[in-house]
PDB file of C-alpha atoms in Angstrom:
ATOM      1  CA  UNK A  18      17.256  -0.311   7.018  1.00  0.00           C
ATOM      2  CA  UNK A  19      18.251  -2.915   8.990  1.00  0.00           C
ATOM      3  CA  UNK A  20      17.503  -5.754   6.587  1.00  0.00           C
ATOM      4  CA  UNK A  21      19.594  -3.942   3.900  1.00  0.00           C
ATOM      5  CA  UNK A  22      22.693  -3.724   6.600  1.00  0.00           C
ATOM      6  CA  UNK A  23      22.100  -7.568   7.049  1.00  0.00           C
ATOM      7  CA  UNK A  24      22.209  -7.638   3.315  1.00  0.00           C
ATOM      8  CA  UNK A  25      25.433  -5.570   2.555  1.00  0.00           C
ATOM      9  CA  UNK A  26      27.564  -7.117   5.369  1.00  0.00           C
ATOM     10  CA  UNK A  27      25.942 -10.861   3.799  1.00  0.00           C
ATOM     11  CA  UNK A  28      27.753  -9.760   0.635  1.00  0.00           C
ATOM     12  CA  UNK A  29      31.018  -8.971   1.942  1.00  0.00           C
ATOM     13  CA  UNK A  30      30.089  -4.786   2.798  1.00  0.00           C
ATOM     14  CA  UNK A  31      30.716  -3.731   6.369  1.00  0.00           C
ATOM     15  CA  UNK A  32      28.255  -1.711   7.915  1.00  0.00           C
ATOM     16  CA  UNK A  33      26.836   0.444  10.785  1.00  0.00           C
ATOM     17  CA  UNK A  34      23.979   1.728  11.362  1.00  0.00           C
ATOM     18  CA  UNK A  35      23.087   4.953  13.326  1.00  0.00           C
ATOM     19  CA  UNK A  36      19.859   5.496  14.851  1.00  0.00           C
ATOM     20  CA  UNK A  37      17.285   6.156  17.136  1.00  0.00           C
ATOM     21  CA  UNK A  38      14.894   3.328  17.481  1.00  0.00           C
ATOM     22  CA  UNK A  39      16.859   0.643  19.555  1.00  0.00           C
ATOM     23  CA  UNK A  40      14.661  -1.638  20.102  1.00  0.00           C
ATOM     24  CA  UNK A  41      13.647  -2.172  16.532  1.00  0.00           C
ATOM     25  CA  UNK A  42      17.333  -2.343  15.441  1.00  0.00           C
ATOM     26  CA  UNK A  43      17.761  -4.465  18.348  1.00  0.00           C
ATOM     27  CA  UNK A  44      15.143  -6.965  17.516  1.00  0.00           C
ATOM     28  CA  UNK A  45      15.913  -7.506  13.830  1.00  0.00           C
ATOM     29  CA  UNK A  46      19.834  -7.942  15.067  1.00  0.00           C
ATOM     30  CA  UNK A  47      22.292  -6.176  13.077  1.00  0.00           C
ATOM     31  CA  UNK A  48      26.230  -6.199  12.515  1.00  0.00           C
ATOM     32  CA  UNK A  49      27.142  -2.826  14.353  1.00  0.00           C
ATOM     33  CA  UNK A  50      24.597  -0.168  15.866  1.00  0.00           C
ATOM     34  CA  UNK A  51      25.567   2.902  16.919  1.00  0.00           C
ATOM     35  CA  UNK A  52      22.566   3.812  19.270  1.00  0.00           C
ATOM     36  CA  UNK A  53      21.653   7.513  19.429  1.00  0.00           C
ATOM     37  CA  UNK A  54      19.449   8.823  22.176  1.00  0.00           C
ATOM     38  CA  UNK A  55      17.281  11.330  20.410  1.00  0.00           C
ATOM     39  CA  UNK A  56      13.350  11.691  19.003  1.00  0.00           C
ATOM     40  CA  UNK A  57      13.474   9.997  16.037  1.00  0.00           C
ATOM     41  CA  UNK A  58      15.005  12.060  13.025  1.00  0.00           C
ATOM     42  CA  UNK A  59      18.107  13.337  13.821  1.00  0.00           C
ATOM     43  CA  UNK A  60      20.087   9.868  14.249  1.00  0.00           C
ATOM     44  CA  UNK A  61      23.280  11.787  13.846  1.00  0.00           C
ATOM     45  CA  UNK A  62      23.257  14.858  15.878  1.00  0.00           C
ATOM     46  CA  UNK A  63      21.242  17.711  17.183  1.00  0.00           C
ATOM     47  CA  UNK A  64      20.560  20.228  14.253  1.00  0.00           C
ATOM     48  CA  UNK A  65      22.622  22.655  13.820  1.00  0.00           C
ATOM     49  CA  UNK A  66      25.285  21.609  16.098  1.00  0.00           C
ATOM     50  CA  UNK A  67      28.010  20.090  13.816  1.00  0.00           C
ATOM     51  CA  UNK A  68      30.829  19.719  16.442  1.00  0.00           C
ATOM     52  CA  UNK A  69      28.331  16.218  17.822  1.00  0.00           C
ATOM     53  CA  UNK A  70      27.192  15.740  14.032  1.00  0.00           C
ATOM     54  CA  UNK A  71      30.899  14.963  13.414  1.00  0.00           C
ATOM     55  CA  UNK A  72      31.600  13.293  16.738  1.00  0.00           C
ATOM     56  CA  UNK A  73      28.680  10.685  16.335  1.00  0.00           C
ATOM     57  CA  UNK A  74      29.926  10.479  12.712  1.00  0.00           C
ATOM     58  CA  UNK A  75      33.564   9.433  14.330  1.00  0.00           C
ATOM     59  CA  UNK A  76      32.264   7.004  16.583  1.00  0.00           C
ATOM     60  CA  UNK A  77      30.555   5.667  13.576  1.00  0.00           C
ATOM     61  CA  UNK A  78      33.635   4.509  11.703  1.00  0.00           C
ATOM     62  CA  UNK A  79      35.295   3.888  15.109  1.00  0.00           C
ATOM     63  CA  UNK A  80      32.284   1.276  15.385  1.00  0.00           C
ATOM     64  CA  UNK A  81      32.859  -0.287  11.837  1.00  0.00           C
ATOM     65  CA  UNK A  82      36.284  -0.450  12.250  1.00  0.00           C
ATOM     66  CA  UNK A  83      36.658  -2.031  16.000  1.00  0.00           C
ATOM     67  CA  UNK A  84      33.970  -4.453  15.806  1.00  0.00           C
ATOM     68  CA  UNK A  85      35.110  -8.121  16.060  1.00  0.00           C
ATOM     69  CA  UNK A  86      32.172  -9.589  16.193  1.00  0.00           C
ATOM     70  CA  UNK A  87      28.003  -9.019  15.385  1.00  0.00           C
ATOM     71  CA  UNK A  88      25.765  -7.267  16.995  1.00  0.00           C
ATOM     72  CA  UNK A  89      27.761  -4.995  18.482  1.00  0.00           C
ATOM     73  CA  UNK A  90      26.162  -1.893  20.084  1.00  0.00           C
ATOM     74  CA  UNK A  91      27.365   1.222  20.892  1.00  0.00           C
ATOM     75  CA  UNK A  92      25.634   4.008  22.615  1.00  0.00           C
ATOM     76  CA  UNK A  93      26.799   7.578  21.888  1.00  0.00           C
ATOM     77  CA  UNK A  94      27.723   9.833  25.077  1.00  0.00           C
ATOM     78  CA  UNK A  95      24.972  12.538  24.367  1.00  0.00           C
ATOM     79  CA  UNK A  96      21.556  13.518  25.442  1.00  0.00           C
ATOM     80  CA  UNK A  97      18.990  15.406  23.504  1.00  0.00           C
ATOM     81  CA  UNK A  98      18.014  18.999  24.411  1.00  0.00           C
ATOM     82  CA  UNK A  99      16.538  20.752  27.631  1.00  0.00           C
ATOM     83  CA  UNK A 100      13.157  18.690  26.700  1.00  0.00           C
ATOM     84  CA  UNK A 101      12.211  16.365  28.900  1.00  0.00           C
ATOM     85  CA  UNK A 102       8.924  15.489  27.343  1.00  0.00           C
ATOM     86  CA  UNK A 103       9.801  14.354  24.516  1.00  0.00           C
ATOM     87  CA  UNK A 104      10.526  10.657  25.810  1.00  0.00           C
ATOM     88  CA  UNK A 105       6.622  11.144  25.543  1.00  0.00           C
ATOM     89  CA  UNK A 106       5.640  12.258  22.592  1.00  0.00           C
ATOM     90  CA  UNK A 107       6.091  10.210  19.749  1.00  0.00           C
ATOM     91  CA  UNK A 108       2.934   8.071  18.926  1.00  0.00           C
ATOM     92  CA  UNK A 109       1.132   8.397  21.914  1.00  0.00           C
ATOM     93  CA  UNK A 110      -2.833   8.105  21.915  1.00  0.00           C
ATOM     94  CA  UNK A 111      -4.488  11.275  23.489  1.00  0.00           C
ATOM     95  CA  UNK A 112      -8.203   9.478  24.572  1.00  0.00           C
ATOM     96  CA  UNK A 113      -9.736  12.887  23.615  1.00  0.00           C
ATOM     97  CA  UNK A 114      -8.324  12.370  20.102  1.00  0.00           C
ATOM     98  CA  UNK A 115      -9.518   8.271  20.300  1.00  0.00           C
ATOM     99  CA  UNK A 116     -12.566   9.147  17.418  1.00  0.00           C
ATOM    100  CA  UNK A 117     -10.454  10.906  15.153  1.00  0.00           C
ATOM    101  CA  UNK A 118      -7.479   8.971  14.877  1.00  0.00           C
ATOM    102  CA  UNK A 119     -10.390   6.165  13.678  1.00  0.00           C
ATOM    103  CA  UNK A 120     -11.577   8.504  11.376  1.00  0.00           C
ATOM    104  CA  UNK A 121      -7.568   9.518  10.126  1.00  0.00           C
ATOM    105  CA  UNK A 122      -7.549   5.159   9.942  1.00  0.00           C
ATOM    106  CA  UNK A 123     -10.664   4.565   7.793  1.00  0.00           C
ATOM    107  CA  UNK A 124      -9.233   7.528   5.605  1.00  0.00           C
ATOM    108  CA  UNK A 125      -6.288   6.051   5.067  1.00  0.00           C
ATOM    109  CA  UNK A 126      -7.344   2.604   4.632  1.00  0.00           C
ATOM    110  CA  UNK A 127      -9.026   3.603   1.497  1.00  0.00           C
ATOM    111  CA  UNK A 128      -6.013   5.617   0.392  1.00  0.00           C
ATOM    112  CA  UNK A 129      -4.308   2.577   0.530  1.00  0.00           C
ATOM    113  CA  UNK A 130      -6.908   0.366  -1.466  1.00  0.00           C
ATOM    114  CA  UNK A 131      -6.326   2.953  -4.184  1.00  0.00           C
ATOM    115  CA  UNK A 132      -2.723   2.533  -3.882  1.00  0.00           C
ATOM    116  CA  UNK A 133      -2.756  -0.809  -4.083  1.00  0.00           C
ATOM    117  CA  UNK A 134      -5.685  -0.818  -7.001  1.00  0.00           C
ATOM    118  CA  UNK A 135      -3.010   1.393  -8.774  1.00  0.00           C
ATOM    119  CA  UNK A 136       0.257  -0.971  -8.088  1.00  0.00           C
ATOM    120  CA  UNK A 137      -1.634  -3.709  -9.958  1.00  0.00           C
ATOM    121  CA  UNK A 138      -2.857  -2.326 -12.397  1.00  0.00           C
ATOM    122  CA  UNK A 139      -6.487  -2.266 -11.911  1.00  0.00           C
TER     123      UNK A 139
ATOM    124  CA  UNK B  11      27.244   8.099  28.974  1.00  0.00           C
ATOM    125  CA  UNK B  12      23.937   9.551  27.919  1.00  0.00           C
ATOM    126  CA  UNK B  13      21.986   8.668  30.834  1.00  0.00           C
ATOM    127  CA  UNK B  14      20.315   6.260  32.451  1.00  0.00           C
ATOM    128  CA  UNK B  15      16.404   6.919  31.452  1.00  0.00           C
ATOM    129  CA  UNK B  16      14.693   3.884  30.143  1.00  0.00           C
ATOM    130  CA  UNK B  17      14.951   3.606  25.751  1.00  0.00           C
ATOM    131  CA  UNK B  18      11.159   3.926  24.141  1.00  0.00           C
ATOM    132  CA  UNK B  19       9.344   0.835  23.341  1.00  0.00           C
ATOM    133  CA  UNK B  20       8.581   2.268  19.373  1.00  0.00           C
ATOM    134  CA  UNK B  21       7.415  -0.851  18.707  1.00  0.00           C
ATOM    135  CA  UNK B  22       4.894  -0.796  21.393  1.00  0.00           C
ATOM    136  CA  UNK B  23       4.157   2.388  20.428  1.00  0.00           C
ATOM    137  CA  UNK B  24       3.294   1.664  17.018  1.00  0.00           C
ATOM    138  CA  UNK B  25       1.429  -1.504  17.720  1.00  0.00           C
ATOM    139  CA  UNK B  26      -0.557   0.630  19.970  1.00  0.00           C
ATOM    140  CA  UNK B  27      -1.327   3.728  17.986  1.00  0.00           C
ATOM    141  CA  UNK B  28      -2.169   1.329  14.388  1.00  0.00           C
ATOM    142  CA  UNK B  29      -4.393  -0.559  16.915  1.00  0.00           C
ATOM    143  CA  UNK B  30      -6.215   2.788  17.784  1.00  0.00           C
ATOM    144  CA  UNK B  31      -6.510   3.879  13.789  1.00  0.00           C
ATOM    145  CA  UNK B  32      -8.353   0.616  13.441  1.00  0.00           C
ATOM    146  CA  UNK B  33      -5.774  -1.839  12.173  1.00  0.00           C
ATOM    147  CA  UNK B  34      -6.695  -5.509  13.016  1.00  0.00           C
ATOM    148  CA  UNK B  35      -3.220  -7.035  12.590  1.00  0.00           C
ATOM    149  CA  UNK B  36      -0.191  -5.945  14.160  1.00  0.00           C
ATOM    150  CA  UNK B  37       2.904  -5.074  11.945  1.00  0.00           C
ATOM    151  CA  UNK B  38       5.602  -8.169  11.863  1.00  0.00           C
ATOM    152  CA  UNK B  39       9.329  -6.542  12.453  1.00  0.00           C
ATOM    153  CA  UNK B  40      12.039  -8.528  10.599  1.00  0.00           C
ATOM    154  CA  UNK B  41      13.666 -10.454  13.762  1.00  0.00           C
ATOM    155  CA  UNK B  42      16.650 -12.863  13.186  1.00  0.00           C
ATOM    156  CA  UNK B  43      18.742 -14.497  15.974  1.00  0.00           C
ATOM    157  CA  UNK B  44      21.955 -14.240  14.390  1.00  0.00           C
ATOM    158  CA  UNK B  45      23.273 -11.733  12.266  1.00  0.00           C
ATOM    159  CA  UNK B  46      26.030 -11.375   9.350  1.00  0.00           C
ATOM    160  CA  UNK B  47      29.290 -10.047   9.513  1.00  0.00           C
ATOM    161  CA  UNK B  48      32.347  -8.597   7.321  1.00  0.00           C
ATOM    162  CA  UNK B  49      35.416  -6.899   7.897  1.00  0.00           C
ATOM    163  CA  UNK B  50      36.963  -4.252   6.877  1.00  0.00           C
ATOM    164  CA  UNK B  51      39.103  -5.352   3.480  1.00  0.00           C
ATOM    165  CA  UNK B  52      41.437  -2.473   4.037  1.00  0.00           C
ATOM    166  CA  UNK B  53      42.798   0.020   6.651  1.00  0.00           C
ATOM    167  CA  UNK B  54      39.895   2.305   7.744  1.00  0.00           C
ATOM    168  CA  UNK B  55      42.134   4.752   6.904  1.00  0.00           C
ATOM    169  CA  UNK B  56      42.171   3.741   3.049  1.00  0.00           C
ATOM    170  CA  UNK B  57      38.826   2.423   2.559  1.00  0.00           C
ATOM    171  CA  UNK B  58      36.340   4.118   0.678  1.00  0.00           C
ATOM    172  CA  UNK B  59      32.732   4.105   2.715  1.00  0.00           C
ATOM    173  CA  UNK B  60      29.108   4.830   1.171  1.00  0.00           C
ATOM    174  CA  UNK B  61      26.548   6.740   3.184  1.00  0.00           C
ATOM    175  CA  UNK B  62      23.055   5.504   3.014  1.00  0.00           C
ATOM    176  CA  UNK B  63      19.831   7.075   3.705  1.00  0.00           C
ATOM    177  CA  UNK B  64      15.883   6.801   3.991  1.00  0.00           C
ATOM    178  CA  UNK B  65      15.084  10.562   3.028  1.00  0.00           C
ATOM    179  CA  UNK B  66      13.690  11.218  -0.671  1.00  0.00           C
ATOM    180  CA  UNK B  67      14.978  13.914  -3.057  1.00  0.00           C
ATOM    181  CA  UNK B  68      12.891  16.944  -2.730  1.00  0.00           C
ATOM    182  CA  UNK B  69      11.734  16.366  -6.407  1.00  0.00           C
ATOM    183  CA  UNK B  70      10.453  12.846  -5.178  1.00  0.00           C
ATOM    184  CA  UNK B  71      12.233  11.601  -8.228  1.00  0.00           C
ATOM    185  CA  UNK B  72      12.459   8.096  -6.537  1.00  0.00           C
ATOM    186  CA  UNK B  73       9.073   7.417  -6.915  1.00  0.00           C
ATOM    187  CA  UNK B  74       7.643   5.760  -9.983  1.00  0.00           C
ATOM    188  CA  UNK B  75       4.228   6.369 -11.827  1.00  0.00           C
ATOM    189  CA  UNK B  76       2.504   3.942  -9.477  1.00  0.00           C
ATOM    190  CA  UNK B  77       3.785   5.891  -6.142  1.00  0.00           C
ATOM    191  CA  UNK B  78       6.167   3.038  -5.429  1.00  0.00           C
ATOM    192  CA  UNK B  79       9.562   4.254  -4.290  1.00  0.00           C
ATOM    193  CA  UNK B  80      12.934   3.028  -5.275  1.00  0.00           C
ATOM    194  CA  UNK B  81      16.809   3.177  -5.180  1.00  0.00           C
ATOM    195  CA  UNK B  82      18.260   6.673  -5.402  1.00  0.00           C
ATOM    196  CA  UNK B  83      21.665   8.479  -5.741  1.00  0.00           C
ATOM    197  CA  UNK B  84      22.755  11.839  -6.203  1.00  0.00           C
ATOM    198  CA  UNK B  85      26.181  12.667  -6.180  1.00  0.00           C
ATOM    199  CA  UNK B  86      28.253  13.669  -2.761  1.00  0.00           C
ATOM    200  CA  UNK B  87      29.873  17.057  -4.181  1.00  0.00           C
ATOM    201  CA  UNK B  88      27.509  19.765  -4.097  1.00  0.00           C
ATOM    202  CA  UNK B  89      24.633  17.935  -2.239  1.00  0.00           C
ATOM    203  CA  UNK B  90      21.554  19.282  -2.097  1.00  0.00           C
ATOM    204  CA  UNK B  91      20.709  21.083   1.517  1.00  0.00           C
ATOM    205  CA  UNK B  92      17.468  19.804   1.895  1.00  0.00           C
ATOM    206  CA  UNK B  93      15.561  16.292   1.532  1.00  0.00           C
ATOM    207  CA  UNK B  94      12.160  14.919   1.792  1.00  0.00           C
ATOM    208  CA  UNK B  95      11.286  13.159   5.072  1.00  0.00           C
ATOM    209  CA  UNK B  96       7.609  14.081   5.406  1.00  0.00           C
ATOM    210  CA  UNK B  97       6.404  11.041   4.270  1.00  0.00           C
ATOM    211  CA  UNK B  98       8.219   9.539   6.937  1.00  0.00           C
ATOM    212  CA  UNK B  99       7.455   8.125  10.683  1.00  0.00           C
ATOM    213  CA  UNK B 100       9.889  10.454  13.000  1.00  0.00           C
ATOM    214  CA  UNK B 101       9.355  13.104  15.936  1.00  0.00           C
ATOM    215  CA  UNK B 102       7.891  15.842  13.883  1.00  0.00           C
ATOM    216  CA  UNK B 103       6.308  17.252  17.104  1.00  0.00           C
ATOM    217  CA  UNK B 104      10.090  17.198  18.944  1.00  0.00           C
ATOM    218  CA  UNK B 105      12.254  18.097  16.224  1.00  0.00           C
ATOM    219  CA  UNK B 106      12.463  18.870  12.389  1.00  0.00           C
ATOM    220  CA  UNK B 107      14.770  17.814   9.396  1.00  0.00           C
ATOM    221  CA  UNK B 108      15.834  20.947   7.649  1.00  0.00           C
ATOM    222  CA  UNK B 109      19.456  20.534   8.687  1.00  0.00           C
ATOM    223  CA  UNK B 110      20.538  17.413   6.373  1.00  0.00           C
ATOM    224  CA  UNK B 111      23.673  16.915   8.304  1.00  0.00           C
ATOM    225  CA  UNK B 112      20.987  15.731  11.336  1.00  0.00           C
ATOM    226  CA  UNK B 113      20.395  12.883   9.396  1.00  0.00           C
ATOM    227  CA  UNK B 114      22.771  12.478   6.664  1.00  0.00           C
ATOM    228  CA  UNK B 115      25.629  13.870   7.968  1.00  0.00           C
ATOM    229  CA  UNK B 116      28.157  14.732   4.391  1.00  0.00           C
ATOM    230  CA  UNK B 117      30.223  17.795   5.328  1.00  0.00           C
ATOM    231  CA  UNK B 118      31.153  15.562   8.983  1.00  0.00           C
ATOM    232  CA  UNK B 119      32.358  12.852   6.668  1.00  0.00           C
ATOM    233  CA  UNK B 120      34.303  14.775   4.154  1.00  0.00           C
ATOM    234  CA  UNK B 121      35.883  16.518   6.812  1.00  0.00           C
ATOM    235  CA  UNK B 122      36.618  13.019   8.707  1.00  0.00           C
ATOM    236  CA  UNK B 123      38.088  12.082   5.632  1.00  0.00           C
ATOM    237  CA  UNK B 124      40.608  15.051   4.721  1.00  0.00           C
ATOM    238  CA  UNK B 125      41.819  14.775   8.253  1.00  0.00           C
ATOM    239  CA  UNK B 126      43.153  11.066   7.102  1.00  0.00           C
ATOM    240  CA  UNK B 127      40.086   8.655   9.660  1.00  0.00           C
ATOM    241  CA  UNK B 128      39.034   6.976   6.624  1.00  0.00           C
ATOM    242  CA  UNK B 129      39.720   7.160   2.656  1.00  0.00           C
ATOM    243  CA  UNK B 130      36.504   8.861   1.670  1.00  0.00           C
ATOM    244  CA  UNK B 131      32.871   8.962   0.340  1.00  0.00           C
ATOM    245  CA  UNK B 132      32.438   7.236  -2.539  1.00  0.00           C
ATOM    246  CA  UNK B 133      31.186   9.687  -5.620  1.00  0.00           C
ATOM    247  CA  UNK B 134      27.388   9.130  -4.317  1.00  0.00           C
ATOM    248  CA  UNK B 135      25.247   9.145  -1.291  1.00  0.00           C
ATOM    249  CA  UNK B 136      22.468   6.737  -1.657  1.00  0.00           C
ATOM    250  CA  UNK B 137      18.502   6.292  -0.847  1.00  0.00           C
ATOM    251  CA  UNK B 138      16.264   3.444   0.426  1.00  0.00           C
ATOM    252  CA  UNK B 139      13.341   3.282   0.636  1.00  0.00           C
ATOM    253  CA  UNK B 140      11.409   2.528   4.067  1.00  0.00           C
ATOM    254  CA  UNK B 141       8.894  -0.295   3.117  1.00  0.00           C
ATOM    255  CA  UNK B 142       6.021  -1.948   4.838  1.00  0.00           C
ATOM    256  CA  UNK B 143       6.882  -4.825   3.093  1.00  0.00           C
ATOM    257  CA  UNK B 144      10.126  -7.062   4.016  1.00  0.00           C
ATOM    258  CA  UNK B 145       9.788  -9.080   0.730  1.00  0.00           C
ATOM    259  CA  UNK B 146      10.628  -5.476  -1.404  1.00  0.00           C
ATOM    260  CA  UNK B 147      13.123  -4.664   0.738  1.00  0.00           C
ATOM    261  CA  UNK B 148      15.126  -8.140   0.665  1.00  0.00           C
ATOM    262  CA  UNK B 149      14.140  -9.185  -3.012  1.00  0.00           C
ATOM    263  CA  UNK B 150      14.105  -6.048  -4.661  1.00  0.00           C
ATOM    264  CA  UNK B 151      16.132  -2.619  -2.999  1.00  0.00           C
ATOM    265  CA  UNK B 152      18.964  -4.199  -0.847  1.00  0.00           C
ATOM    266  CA  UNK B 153      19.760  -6.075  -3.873  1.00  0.00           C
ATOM    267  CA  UNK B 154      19.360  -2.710  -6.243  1.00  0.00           C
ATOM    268  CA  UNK B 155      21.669  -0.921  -3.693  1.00  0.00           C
ATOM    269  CA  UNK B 156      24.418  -3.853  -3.657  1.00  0.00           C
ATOM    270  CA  UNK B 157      24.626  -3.449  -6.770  1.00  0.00           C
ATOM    271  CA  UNK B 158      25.410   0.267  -7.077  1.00  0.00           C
ATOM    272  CA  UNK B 159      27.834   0.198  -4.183  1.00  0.00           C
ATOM    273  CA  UNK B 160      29.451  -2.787  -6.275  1.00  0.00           C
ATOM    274  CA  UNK B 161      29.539  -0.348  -8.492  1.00  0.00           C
ATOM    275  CA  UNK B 162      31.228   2.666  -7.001  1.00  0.00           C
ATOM    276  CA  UNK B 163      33.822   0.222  -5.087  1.00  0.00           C
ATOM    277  CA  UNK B 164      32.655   0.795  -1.525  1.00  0.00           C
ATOM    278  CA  UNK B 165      33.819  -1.155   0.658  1.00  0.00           C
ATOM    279  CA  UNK B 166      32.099  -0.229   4.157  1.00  0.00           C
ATOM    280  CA  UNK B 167      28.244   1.790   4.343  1.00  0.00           C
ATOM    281  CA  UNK B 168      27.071   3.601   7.338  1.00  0.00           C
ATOM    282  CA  UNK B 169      23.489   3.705   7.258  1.00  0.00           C
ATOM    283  CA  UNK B 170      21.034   6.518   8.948  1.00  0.00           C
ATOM    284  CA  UNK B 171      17.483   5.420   9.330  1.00  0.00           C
ATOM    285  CA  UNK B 172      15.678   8.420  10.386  1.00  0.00           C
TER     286      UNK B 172
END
């Protein structure tokens, strides 16, 4: 998403995006970034709580309208739930689990031979 | 603020957990020192803004006969409730997607706009698709979705990577 906001504003669109995965967004480098602190897949609010959906939405346009200058970053003023695991979560390697995820790799290294067999047109 | 616990390293992460699946090379992210910008042609108030996501349709309409994805729209009256984001990398351990407005927030920005913020969605909400590869994203669907917001007269995008 990022290189398609690099595209946009390139061409004369203004954008913002709002997300989850700073450091990504970060390291590309991006016109505006509205930075939500959540587990990735809610980038604009908690579900089910539309009072912060359309807060983070208003700090969105606040964002693409303020901005004087790129790679500007804003971080919204919210936290996620009464979860304080979940900083831990996402992607982590159990070692118990170290065979399997091979196995779930070799599996879908194949998958994706056939893909790609299919995308040319073999 | 939100507070002041450290941000995740995802791209550690994902080096880390490709590394364990077996994957010799590490991914590339798309890094750039400087970036573009554009203003605002228009008050906020008056300008017409696109919304952009990375979901599917549930119908997975966007993909073609050879399972490669593509460009979407559908139009902002009336959207549909749910989309498809299991193909995608997010917290499905932490969270789940079956409120839209989480990640593709409409009814917030229709209301935004009848209150007067900004001058409203244009007549679609749009998909792109999350690629491996940078060369289909640059060469082929940034260009595809210029062109439809060309199209519809937008003249901002807020975009909501999930």
């Amino acid at each position: 998403m990022s290189l398609v906001a690099r595209h946009l504003e390139a061409n004369g669109i203004p954008t913002v995006i709002v997300g989850s995965a700073m450091d990504i967004v970060i390291h590309c480098g991006v016109p505006r970034f509205l930075f939500t602190d959540f587990p990735l897949g809610n980038p604009a609010g908690h579900p089910g709580n539309a009072t912060m959906q359309s807060e983070i939405m208003r700090l969105a346009f606040d964002l693409l309208d303020s901005a004087d200058a790129p790679r500007r970053v804003v971080t919204a003023p919210f936290r996620w739930r009464d979860d304080p695991e979940w900083r831990n979560r996402y992607g982590q390697i159990d070692p118990v689990k170290i065979a399997k995820l091979r196995e779930a790799g070799e599996e879908r290294r194949k998958k994706q031979e056939a893909a790609k067999a299919l995308k040319l047109g073999a | 603020m939100g507070n002041a616990e450290p941000t995740i390293n995802y791209m550690e992460r994902t080096r880390l957990y490709y590394r364990a699946l077996g994957y010799s090379n590490d991914y590339k992210w798309s890094h750039f020192d400087d970036a573009p910008f554009a203003r605002l042609a228009r008050p906020l108030a008056q300008s017409r803004i696109a919304l952009i996501t990375t979901s599917s349709p549930t119908d997975r309409g966007n993909k073609d006969a050879r399972g490669v994805k593509h460009v979407w729209s559908l139009p902002v009256a009336n959207p549909p409730d749910r989309l498809f984001t299991d193909d995608l990398a997010w917290d499905k351990e932490s969270t789940h997607t079956n409120d839209r407005e989480s990640f593709l927030p409409i009814a917030a920005a229709q209301a935004l706009a009848a209150a007067g913020v900004f001058g409203g969605l244009t007549d679609h909400f749009h998909g792109v698709p999350t690629e491996y590869s940078h060369r289909k994203t640059e060469a082929e669907d940034a260009p595809a979705l210029l062109s439809l917001l060309r199209d519809e007269r937008a003249e901002g995008a807020i975009l909501f990577p999930i």
